[in-house]
Short mmCIF file of C-alpha atoms in Angstrom, two decimals:
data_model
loop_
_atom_site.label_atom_id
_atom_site.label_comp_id
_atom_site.label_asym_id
_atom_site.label_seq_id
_atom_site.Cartn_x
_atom_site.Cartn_y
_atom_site.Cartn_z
CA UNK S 1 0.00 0.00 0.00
CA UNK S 2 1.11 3.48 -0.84
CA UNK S 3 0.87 5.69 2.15
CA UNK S 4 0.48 9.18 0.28
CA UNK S 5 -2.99 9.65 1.85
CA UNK S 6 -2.10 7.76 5.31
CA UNK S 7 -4.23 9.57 7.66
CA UNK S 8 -6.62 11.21 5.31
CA UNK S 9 -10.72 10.45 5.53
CA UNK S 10 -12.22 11.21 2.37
CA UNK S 11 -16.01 10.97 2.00
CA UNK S 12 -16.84 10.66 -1.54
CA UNK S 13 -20.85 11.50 -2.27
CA UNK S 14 -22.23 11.33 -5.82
CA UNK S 15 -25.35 10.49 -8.68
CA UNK S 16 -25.32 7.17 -10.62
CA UNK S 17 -21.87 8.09 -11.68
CA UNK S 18 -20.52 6.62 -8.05
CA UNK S 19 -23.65 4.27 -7.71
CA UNK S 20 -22.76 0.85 -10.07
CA UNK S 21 -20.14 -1.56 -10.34
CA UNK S 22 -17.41 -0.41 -13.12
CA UNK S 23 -18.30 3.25 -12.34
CA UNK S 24 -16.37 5.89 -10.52
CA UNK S 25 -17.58 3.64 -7.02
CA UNK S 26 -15.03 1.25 -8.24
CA UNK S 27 -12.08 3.20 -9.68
CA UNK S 28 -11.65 6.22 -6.95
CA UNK S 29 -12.12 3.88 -3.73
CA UNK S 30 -9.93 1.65 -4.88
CA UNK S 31 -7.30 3.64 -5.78
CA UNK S 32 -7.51 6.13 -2.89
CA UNK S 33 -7.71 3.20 -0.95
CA UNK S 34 -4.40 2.05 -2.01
CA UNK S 35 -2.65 5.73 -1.80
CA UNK S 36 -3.73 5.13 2.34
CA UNK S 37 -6.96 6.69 2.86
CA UNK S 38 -10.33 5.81 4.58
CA UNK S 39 -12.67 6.34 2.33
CA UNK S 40 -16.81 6.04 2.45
CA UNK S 41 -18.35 6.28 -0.77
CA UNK S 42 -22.47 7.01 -1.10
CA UNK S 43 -23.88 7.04 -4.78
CA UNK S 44 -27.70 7.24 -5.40
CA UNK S 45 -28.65 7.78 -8.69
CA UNK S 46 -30.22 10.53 -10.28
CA UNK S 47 -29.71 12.80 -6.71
CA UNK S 48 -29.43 16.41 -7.23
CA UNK S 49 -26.69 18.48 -4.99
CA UNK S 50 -30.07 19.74 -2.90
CA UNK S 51 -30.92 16.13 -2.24
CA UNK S 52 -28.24 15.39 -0.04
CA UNK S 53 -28.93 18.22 2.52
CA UNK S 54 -33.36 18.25 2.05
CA UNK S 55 -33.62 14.23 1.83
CA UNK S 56 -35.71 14.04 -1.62
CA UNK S 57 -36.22 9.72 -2.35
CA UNK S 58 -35.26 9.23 -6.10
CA UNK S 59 -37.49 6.79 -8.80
CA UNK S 60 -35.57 3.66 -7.43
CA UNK S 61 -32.84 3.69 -10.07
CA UNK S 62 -29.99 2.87 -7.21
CA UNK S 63 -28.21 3.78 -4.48
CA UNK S 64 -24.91 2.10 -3.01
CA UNK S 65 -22.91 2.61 -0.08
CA UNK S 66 -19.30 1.26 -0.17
CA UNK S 67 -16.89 1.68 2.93
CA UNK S 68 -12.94 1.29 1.56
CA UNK S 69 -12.37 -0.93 -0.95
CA UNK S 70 -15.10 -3.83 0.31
CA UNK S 71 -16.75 -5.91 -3.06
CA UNK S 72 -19.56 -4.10 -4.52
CA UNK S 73 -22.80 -5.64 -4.04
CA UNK S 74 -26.61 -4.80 -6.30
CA UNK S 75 -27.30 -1.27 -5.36
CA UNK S 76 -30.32 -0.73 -3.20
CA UNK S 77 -32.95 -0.77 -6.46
CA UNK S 78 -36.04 1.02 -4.33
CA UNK S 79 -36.66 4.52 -3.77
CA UNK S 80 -34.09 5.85 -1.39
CA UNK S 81 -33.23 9.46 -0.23
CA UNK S 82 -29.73 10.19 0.16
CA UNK S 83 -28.25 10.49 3.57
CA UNK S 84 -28.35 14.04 5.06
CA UNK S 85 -24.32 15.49 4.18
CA UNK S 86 -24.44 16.97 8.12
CA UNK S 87 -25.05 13.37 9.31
CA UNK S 88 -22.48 11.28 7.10
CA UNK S 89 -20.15 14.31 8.16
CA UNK S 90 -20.81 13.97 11.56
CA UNK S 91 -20.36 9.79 11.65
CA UNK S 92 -17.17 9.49 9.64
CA UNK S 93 -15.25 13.10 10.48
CA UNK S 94 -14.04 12.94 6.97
CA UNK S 95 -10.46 15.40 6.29
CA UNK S 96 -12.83 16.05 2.82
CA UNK S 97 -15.92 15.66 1.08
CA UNK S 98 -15.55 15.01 -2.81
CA UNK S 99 -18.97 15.66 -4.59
CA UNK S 100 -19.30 14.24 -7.91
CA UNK S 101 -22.10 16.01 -9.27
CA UNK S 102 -23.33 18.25 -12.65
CA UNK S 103 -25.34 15.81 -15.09
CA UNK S 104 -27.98 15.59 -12.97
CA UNK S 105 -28.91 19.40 -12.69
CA UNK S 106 -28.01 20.20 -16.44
CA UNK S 107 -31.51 19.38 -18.20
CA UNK S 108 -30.08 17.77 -20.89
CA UNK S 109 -32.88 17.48 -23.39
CA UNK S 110 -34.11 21.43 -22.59
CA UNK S 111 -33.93 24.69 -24.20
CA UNK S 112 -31.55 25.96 -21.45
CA UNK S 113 -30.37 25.58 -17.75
CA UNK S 114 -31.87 27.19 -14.89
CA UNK S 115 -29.16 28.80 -13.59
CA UNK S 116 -30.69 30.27 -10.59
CA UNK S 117 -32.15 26.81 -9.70
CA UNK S 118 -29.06 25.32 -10.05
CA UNK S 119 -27.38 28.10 -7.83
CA UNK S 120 -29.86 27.39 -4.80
CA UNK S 121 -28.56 23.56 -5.38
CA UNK S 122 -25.12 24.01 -5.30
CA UNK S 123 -24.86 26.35 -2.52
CA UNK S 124 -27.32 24.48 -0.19
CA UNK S 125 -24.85 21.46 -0.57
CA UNK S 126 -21.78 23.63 0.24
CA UNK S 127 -23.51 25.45 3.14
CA UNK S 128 -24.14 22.50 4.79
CA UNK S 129 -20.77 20.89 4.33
CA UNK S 130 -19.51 23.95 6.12
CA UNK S 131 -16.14 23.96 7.26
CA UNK S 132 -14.89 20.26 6.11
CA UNK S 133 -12.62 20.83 3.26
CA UNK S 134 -14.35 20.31 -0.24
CA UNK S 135 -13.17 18.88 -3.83
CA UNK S 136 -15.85 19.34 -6.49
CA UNK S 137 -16.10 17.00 -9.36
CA UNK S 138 -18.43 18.35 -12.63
CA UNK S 139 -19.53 16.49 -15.14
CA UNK S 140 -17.15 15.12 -18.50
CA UNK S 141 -18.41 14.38 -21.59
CA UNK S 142 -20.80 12.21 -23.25
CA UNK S 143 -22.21 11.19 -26.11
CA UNK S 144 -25.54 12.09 -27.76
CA UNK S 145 -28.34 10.02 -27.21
CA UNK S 146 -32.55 10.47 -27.39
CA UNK S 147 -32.52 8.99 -23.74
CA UNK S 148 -30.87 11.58 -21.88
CA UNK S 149 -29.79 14.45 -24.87
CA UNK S 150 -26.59 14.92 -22.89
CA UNK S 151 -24.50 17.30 -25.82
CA UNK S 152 -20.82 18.37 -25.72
CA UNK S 153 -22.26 22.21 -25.85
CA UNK S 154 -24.21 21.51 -23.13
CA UNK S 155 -22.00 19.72 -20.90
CA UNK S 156 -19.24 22.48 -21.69
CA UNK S 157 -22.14 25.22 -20.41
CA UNK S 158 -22.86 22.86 -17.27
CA UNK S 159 -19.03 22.49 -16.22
CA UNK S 160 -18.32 26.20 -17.12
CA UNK S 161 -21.21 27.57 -14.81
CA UNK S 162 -19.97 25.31 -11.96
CA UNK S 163 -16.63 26.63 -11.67
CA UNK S 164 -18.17 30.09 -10.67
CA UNK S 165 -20.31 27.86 -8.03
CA UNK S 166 -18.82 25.33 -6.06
CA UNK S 167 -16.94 27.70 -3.84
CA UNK S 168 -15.31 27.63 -1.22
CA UNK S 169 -15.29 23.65 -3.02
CA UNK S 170 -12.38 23.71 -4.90
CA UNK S 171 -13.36 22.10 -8.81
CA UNK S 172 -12.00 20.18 -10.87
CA UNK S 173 -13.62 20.30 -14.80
CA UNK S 174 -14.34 16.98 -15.72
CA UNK S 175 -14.14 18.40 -19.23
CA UNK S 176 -11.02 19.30 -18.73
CA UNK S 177 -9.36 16.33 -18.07
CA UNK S 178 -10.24 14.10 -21.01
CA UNK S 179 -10.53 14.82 -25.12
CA UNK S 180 -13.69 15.63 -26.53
CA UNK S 181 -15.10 12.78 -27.85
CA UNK S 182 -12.80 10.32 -26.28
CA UNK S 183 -15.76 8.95 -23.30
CA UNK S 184 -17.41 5.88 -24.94
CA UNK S 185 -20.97 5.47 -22.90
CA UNK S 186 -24.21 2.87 -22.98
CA UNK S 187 -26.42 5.47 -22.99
CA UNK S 188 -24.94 9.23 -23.57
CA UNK S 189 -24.39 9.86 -20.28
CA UNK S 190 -23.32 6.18 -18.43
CA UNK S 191 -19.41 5.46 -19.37
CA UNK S 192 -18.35 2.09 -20.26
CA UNK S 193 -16.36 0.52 -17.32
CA UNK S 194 -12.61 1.07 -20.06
CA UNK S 195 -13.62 4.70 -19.76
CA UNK S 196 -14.74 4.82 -16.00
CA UNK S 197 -11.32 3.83 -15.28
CA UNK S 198 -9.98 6.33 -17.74
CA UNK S 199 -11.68 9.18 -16.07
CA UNK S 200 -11.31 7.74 -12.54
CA UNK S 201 -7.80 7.79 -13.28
CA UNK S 202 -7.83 11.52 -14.28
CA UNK S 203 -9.67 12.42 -11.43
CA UNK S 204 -6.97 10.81 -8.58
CA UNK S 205 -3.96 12.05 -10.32
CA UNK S 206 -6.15 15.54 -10.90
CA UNK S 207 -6.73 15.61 -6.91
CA UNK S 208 -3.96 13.59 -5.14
CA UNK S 209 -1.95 17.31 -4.69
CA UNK S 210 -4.79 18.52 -2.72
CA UNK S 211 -5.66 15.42 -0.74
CA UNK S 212 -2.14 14.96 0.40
CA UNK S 213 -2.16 18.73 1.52
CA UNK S 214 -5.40 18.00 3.45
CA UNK S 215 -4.22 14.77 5.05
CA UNK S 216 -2.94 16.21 8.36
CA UNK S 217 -6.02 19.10 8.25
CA UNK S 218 -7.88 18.36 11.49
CA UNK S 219 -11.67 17.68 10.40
CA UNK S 220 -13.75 20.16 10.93
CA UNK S 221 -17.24 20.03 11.83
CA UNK S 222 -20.35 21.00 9.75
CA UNK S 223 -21.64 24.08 10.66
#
């Protein structure tokens, strides 16, 4: 084991993209298992940033809750809620909280985003995770499908807008870090698993810097 994170907690909340097996749930627990942290992973599918603070219970497409790197069992297939950020914070005392979150709230398939709607979700998420140190993951790209009409343009406009957002969240552009047009998906939005673990991979080396800066950062309680 590498012991780069030794010490760190990292609490890792997210939509369907951390909720299935050969998704992010696998790749970044794994890995940032292996660098030395603790890390507890919650995925529930289609969740909005909102929906982790005002308990909202999704259509029953999944949830998952992973501690470390323990085998990855069905995901919970009936309407859940997720769990209240303030209460996961308070039960694991996590160093940081890493959000991956952005397809969800970027009405793929409309004339435009609500910008102000997706203001009030972003910053009743980072309210509530108060003080705890914050890495914020937005969405990569896709490919075009009737299902979901996730579009580069839009996914560009999504990513863009949350970099002026997620504050005091530092963000990483999930754009950014792969080619357009390099994701393979199922569905326009769902990457295969050879493309999870691409982007996976982007993400750890993208935030390793920070997370070994945060390691020895005493956690610090929601407000």
């Amino acid at each position: 084991m590498n012991a780069l994170l030794a010490g760190l907690t990292l609490l890792i909340i997210g939509d369907s993209h951390v909720t299935f097996k050969d998704s992010l749930l696998s790749v970044l627990p794994d890995e940032f298992t292996r660098q030395g942290a603790k890390v507890v992973t919650y995925g529930v599918c289609s969740s909005t940033a909102a929906d982790w603070v005002v308990p909202n219970p999704n259509n029953g497409c999944g949830a998952a809750e992973r501690v470390g790197d323990a085998p990855i069992g069905a995901p919970d297939m009936k309407p859940a809620s997720p769990p209240p950020i303030t209460s996961l914070i308070e039960k694991w005392h996590p160093n940081v909280v890493m959000v991956i979150l952005g397809d969800t709230m970027a009405a793929y398939g409309q004339n435009a985003v609500s910008k102000d709607w997706v203001d009030e979700q972003v910053k009743t998420l980072t309210y509530a995770i108060g003080r705890t140190a914050c890495i914020w993951v937005g969405p990569t790209w896709g490919q075009f499908s009737p299902r979901y009409g996730k579009t580069d343009q839009r996914a560009t406009e999504m990513a863009g807008f949350l970099k002026g957002e997620v504050a005091p969240c530092s963000y990483v552009d999930g754009t950014a870090l792969l080619k357009q047009g390099s994701v393979n998906t199922i569905d326009g939005i769902h990457a295969t698993p050879e493309s999870y673990r691409v982007w996976g991979d982007a993400i750890v080396q993208a935030t390793l810097p920070e997370l070994e800066k945060l390691k020895d950062a005493p956690p610090a309680p929601a407000q």
